[in-house]
Short mmCIF file of C-alpha atoms in Angstrom, two decimals:
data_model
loop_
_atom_site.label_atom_id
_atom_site.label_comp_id
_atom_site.label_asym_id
_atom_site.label_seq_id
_atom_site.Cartn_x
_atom_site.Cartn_y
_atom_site.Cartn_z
CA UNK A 350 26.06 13.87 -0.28
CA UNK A 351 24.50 10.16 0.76
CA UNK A 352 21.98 9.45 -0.83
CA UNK A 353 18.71 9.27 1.85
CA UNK A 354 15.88 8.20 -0.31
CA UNK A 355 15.16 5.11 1.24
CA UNK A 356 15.75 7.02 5.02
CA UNK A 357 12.56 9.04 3.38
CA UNK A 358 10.83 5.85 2.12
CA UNK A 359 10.80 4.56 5.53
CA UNK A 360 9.30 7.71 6.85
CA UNK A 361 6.97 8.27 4.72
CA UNK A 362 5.67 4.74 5.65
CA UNK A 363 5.85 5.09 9.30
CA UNK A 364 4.09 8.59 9.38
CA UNK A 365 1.20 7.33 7.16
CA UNK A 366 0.89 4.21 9.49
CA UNK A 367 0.97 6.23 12.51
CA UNK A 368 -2.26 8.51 11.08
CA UNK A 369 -4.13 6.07 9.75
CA UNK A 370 -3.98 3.59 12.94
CA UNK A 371 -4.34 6.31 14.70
CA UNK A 372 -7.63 7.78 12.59
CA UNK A 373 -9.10 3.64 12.70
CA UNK A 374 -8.10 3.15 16.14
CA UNK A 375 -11.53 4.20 17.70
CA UNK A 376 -13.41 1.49 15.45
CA UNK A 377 -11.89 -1.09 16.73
CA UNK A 378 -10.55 -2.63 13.07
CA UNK A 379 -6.95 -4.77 13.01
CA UNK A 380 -4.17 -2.65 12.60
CA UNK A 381 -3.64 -5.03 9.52
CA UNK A 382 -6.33 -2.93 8.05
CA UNK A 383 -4.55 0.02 8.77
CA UNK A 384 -1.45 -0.54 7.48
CA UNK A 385 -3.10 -1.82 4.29
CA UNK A 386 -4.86 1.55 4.17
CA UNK A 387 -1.51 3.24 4.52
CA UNK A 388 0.32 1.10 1.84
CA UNK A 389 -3.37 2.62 -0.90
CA UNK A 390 -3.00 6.09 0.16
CA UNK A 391 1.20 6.05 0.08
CA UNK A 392 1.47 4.34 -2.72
CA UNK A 393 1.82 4.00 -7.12
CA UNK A 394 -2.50 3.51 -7.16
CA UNK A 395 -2.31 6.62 -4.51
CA UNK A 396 -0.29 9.64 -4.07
CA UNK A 397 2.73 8.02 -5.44
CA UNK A 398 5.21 8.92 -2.05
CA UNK A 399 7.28 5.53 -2.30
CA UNK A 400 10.14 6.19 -4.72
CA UNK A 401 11.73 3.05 -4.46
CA UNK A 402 9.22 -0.10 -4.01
CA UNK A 403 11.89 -2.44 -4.20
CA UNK A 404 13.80 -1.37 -0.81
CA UNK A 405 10.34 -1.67 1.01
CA UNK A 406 9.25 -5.22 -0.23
CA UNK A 407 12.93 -6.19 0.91
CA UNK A 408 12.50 -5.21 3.98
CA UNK A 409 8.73 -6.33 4.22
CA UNK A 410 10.45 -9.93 3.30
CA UNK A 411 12.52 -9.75 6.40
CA UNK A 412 9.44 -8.37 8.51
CA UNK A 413 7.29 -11.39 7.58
CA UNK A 414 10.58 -14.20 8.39
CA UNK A 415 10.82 -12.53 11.66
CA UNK A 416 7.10 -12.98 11.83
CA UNK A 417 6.81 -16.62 11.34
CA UNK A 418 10.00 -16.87 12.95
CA UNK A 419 8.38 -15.74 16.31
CA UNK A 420 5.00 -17.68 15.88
CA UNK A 421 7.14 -21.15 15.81
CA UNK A 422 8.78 -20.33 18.49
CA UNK A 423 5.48 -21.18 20.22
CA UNK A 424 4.95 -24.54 18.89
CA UNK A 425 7.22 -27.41 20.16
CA UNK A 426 8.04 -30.21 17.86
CA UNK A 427 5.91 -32.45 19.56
CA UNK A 428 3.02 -29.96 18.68
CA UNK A 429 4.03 -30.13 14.93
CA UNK A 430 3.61 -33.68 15.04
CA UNK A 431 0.17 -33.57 17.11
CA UNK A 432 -0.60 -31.51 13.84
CA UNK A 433 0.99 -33.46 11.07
CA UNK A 434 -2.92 -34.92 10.30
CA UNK A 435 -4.26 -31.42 9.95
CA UNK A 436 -1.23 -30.45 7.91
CA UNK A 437 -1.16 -33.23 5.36
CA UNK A 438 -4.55 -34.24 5.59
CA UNK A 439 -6.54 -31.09 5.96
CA UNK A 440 -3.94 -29.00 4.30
CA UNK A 441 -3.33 -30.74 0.81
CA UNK A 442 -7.37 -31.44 0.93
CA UNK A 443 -8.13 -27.62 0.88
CA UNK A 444 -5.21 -26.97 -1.66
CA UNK A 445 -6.89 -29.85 -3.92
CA UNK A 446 -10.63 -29.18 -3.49
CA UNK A 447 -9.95 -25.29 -4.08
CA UNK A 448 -7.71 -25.99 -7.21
CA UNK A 449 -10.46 -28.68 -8.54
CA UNK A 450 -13.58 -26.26 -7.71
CA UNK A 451 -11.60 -23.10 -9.04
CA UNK A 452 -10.82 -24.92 -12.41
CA UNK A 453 -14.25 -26.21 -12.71
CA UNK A 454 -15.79 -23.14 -12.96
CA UNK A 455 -13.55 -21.24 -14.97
CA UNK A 456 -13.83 -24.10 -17.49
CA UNK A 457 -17.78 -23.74 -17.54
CA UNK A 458 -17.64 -19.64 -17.67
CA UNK A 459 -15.58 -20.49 -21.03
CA UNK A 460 -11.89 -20.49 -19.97
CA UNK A 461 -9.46 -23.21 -21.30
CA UNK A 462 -8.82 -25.57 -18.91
CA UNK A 463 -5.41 -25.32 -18.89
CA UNK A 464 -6.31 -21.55 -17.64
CA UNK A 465 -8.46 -22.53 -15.11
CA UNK A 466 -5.65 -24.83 -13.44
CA UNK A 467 -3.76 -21.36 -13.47
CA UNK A 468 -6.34 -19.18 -11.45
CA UNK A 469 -6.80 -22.38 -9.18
CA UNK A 470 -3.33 -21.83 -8.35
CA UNK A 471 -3.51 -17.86 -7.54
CA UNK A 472 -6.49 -18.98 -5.45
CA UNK A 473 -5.60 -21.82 -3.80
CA UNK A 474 -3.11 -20.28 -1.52
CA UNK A 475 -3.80 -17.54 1.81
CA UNK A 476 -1.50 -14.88 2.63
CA UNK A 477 0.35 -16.40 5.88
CA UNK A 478 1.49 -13.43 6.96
CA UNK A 479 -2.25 -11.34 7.18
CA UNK A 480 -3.99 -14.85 8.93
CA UNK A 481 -1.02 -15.05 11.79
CA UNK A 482 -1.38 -11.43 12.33
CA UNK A 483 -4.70 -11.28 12.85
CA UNK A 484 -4.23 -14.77 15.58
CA UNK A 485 -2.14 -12.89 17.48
CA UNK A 486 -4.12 -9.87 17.69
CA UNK A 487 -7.17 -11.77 18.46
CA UNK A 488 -5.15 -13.74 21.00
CA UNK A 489 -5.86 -17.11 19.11
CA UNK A 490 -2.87 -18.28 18.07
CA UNK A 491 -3.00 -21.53 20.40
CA UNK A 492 -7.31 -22.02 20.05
CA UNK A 493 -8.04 -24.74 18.05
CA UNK A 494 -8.77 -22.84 15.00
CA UNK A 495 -5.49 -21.17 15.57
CA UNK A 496 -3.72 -24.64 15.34
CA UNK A 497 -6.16 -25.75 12.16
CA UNK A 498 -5.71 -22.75 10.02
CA UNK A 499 -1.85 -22.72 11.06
CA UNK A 500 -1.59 -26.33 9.79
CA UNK A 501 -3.22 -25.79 6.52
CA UNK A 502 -0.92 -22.34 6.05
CA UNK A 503 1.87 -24.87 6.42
CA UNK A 504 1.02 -27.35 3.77
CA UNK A 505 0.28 -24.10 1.57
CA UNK A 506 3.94 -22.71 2.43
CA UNK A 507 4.97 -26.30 1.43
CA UNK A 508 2.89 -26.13 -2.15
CA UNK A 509 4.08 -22.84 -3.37
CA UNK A 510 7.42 -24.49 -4.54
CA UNK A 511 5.42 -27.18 -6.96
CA UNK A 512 2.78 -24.77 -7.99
CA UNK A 513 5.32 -22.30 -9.07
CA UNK A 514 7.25 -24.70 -11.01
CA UNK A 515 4.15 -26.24 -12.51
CA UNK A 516 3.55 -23.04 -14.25
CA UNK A 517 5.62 -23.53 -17.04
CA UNK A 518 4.83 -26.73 -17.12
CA UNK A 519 1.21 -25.83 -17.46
CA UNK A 520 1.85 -23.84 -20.62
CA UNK A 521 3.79 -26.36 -22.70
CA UNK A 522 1.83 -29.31 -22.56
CA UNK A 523 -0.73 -29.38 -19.67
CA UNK A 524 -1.29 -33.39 -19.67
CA UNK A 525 0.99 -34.22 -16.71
CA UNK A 526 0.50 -31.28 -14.44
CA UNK A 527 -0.51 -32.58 -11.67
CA UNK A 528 1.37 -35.40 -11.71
CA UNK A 529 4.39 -32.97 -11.87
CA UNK A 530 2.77 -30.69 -9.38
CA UNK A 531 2.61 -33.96 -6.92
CA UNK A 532 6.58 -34.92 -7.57
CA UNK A 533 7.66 -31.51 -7.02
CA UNK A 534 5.65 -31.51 -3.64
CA UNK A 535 7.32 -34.97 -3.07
CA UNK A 536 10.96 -32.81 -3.56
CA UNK A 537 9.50 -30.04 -1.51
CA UNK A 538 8.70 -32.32 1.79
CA UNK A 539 11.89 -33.78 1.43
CA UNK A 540 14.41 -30.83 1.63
CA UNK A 541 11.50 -29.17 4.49
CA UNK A 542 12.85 -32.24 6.35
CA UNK A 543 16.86 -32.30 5.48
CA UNK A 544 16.53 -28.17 6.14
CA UNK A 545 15.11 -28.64 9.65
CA UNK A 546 17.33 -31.66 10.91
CA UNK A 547 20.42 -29.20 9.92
CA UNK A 548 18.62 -26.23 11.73
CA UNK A 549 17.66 -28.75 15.07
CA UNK A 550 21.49 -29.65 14.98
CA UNK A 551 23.37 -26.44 14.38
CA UNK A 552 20.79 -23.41 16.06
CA UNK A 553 20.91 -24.62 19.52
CA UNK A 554 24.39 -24.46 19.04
CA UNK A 555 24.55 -21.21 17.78
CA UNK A 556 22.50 -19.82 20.66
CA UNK A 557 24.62 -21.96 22.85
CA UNK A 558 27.82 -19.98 21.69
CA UNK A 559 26.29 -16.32 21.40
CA UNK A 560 25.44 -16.90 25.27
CA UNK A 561 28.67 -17.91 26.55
CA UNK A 562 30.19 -14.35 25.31
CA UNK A 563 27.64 -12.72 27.48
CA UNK A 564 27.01 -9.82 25.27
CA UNK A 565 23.17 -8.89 24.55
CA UNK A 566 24.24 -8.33 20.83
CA UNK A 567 25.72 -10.89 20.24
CA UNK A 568 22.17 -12.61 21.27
CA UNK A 569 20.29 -10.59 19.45
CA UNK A 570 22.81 -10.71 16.10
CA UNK A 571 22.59 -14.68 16.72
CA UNK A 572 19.15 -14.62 16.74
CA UNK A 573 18.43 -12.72 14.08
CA UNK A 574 21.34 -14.69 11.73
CA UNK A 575 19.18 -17.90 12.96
CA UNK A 576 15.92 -16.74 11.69
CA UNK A 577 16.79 -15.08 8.25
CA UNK A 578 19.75 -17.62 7.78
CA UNK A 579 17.14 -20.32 7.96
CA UNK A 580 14.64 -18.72 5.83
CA UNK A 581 17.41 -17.50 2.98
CA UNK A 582 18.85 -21.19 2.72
CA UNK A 583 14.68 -22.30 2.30
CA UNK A 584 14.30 -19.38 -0.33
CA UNK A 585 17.39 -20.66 -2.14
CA UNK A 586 16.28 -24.21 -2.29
CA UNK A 587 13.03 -23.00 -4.03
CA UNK A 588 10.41 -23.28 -1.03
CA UNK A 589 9.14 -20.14 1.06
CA UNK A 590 11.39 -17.80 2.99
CA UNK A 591 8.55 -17.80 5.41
CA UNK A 592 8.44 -21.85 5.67
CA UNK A 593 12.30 -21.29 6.85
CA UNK A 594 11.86 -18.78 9.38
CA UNK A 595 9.12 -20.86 11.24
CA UNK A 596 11.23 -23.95 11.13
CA UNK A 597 14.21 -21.96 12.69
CA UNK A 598 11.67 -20.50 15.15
CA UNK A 599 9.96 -24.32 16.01
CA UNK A 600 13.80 -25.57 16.24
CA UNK A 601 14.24 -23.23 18.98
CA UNK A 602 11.34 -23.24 20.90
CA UNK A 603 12.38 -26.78 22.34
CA UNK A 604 15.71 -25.03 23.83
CA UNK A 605 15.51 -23.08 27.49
CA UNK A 606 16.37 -19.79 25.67
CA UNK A 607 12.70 -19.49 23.84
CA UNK A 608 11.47 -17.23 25.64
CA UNK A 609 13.88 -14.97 25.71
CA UNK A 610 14.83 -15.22 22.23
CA UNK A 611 10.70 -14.23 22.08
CA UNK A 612 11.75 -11.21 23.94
CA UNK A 613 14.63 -9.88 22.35
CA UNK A 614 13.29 -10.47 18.72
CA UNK A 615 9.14 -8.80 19.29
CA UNK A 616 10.01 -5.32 18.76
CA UNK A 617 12.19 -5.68 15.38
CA UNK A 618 9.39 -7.92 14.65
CA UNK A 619 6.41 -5.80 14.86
CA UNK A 620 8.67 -3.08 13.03
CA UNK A 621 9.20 -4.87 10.40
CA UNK A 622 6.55 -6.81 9.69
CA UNK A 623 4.48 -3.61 9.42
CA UNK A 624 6.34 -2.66 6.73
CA UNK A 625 4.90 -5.85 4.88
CA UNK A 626 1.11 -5.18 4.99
CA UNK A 627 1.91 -1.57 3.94
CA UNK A 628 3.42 -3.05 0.92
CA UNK A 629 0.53 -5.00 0.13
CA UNK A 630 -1.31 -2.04 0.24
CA UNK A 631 0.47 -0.80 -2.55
CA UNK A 632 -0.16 -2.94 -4.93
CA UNK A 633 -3.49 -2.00 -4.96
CA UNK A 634 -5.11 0.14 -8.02
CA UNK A 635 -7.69 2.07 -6.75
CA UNK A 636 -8.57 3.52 -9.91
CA UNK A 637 -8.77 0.08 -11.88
CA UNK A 638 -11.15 -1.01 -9.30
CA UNK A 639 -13.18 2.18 -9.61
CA UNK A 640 -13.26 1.37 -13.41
CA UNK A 641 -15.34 -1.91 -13.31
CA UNK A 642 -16.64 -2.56 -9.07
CA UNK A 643 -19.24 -4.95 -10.13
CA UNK A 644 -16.94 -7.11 -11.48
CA UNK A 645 -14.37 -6.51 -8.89
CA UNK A 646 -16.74 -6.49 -5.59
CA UNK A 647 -18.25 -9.47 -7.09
CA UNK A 648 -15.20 -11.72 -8.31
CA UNK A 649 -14.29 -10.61 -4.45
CA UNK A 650 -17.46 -11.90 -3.10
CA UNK A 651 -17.46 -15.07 -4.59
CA UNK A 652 -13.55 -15.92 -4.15
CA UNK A 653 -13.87 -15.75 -0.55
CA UNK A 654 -17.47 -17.54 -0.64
CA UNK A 655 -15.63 -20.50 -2.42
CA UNK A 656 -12.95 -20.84 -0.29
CA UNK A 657 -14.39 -19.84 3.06
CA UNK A 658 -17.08 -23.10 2.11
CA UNK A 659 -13.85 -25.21 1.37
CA UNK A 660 -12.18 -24.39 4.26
CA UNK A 661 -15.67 -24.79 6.31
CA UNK A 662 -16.03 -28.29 4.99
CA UNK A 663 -13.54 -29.75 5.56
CA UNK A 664 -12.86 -28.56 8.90
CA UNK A 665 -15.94 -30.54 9.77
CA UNK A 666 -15.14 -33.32 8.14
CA UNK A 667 -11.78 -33.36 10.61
CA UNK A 668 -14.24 -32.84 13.90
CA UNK A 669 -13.60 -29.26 14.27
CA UNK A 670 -16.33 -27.69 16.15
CA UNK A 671 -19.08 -25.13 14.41
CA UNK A 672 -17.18 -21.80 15.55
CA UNK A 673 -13.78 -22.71 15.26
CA UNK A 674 -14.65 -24.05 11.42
CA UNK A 675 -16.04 -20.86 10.16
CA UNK A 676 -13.59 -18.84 11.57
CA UNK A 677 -10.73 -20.91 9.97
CA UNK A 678 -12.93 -20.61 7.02
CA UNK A 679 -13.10 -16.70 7.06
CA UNK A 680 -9.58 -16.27 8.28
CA UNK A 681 -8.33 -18.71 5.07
CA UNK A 682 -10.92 -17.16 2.68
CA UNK A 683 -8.71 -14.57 0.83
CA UNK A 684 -5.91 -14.96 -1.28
CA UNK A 685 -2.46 -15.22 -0.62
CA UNK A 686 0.18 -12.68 -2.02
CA UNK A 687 2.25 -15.31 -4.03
#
C-alpha cells in the first residue's frame, strides 16, 4: 500500500484554509491572516494534524519562488534600475539603522553586545513573502510605496547571505563583524549580478524553444524549470531562493511572452504559496505565548514600533510622501521568517 500521508497533509491544510477564510471572509481581513490562522489551529502549538512538517515547508519554499517569481515579472529592468537608489540607498540604510538601534538597546537592557548584534540580525529583516502578498491584495504593487518597500525587501533578500554567515563569526571573536558582514555583502552583489546576466542570456531562450514545440506543457514545464531553476542555483550559491525566483521573473518580463507566462503560472502560484503562510502559522506556540503575554504582546509592540519609525524615517528622508511612508513603515514593521 503507498504510503498517502503527505496526500492527507495537504488536505488537512486546504480544508482548514478553506474554513477559516471562509469564517474571516465577512471582516474583511487578508487572507494572509487566514491562512496564518489555519497554519495555529492545524498545527504542533494546535491540534497537532500535520504529521510531516518537512513536506509542507518544501512545498511552501516552492510557493513563495513562484511568488516572487510572478511579482518580477512586473518590473522591467529599466524599473530595477529607476530603483537601484531606493535599493542600495534606502535598503542597506534600514538594514543598518535597525541593526545599530536593535543592538543599542539590548546592550543597555544588560545583554552582551555581541548578543545584541545577534537579535539586530533576527530583526533587521521582513518576511518578503507576507509584504508582497498583502501589495497584491491591496492592489499596490506598482504605488510608490509598493516600489519603496519592494526595493528595501530586495537589499534585505541580498543581506541574508552575509548576516547568516556572520553568525559564526559573531561568536568567535566579534571584533570584525561588520567588516565581515560588509565583504560578504560585497560577494553577495557580485554573484546577484553573474546569476542574472546567465538568466537574461539563457531564459529567453528557453521560452524561445518551449514555444516553437507548440505544446502548452511544455510552456508551462519551461516556465516553471525557469523560475525554481533560477531560485535553486541562488539557494546553492548561499543567497535567497526567493532573490532567484524574482530575478528569473524580472529577466522575463522584458520578453513578449510576460504576460502570458503571468497567466499560465497564477494559479500554481496562489496554490502554493498558500501553503507558505500556513506554515508560518505553525510555528507558532500558542501556549508559550499564553505563559508570559506581557512580555510577548509587549516585545511585539515595541519590535514593530522600532522598525515601523525606521522604515518611516527614512522614507522621508528619500522624499517619499506622508502616506506612502507609513505604510511602507507598517508593511516592513514585522519580522522576517529567516
Amino acid at each position: 500500500m503507498h504510503d498517502i500521508g503527505l496526500l492527507r497533509d495537504f488536505l488537512i491544510v486546504i480544508a482548514a484554509s478553506l474554513v477559516v477564510i471562509g469564517l474571516l471572509r465577512r471582516t474583511r481581513l487578508p487572507t494572509v491572516v487566514g491562512f496564518l490562522i489555519s497554519g495555529v489551529i492545524i498545527g504542533p502549538g494546535g491540534l497537532g494534524l500535520i504529521a510531516d512538517r518537512d513536506a509542507v515547508d518544501l512545498m511552501a519554499e516552492v510557493g513563495v519562488a513562484l511568488l516572487l517569481f510572478t511579482i518580477g515579472l512586473k518590473i522591467s529592468l529599466a524599473e530595477m534600475n529607476r530603483l537601484r537608489r531606493w535599493v542600495f540607498g534606502a535598503g542597506l540604510l534600514q538594514i543598518a539603522v535597525t541593526l545599530l538601534l536593535t543592538a543599542g538597546v539590548a546592550t543597555l537592557m544588560g545583554f552582551p553586545a555581541r548578543t545584541g548584534l545577534f537579535y539586530g540580525f533576527l530583526l533587521a529583516l521582513s518576511s518578503t513573502a507576507v509584504v508582497l502578498k498583502l501589495l497584491e491584495e491591496r492592489n499596490e504593487t506598482e504605488s510608490t510605496m509598493g516600489r519603496f518597500t519592494l526595493s528595501v525587501l530586495i537589499m534585505q533578500d541580498l543581506a541574508v547571505m552575509p548576516l547568516v554567515l556572520a553568525v559564526p563569526a559573531l561568536a568567535a571573536a566579534g571584533d570584525s563583524v561588520l567588516g565581515y558582514a560588509a565583504l560578504v555583502l560585497g560577494r553577495s552583489l557580485v554573484l546577484a549580478v553573474v546569476v542574472g546576466l546567465a538568466a537574461y542570456l539563457l531564459l529567453p531562450r528557453l521560452l524561445e524553444a518551449a514555444t516553437r514545440t507548440r505544446s502548452p506543457e511544455v510552456f508551462t514545464l519551461s516556465i516553471v524549470a525557469a523560475a525554481l531553476g533560477t531560485a535553486y542555483v541562488t539557494a546553492q550559491l548561499g543567497l535567497s531562493l526567493a532573490l532567484g525566483a524574482f530575478v528569473a521573473g524580472v529577466i522575463i518580463s522584458e520578453t513578449h511572452y510576460a504576460h502570458h507566462v503571468t497567466a499560465q503560472i497564477m494559479p500554481l502560484r496562489d496554490m502554493m504559496s498558500s501553503l507558505f503562510f500556513v506554515s508560518m502559522g505553525m510555528l507558532v506556540q500558542p501556549s508559550l505565548m499564553l505563559s508570559a503575554p506581557a512580555l510577548v504582546l509587549g516585545g511585539a509592540c515595541a519590535i514593530l514600533l522600532l522598525k515601523a519609525v525606521v522604515v518611516v524615517a527614512i522614507a522621508f528622508a528619500f522624499g517619499i510622501g506622508a502616506r506612502s511612508a507609513v505604510m511602507a513603515g507598517l508593511a516592513l514593521a514585522q519580522v522576517g521568517e529567516f
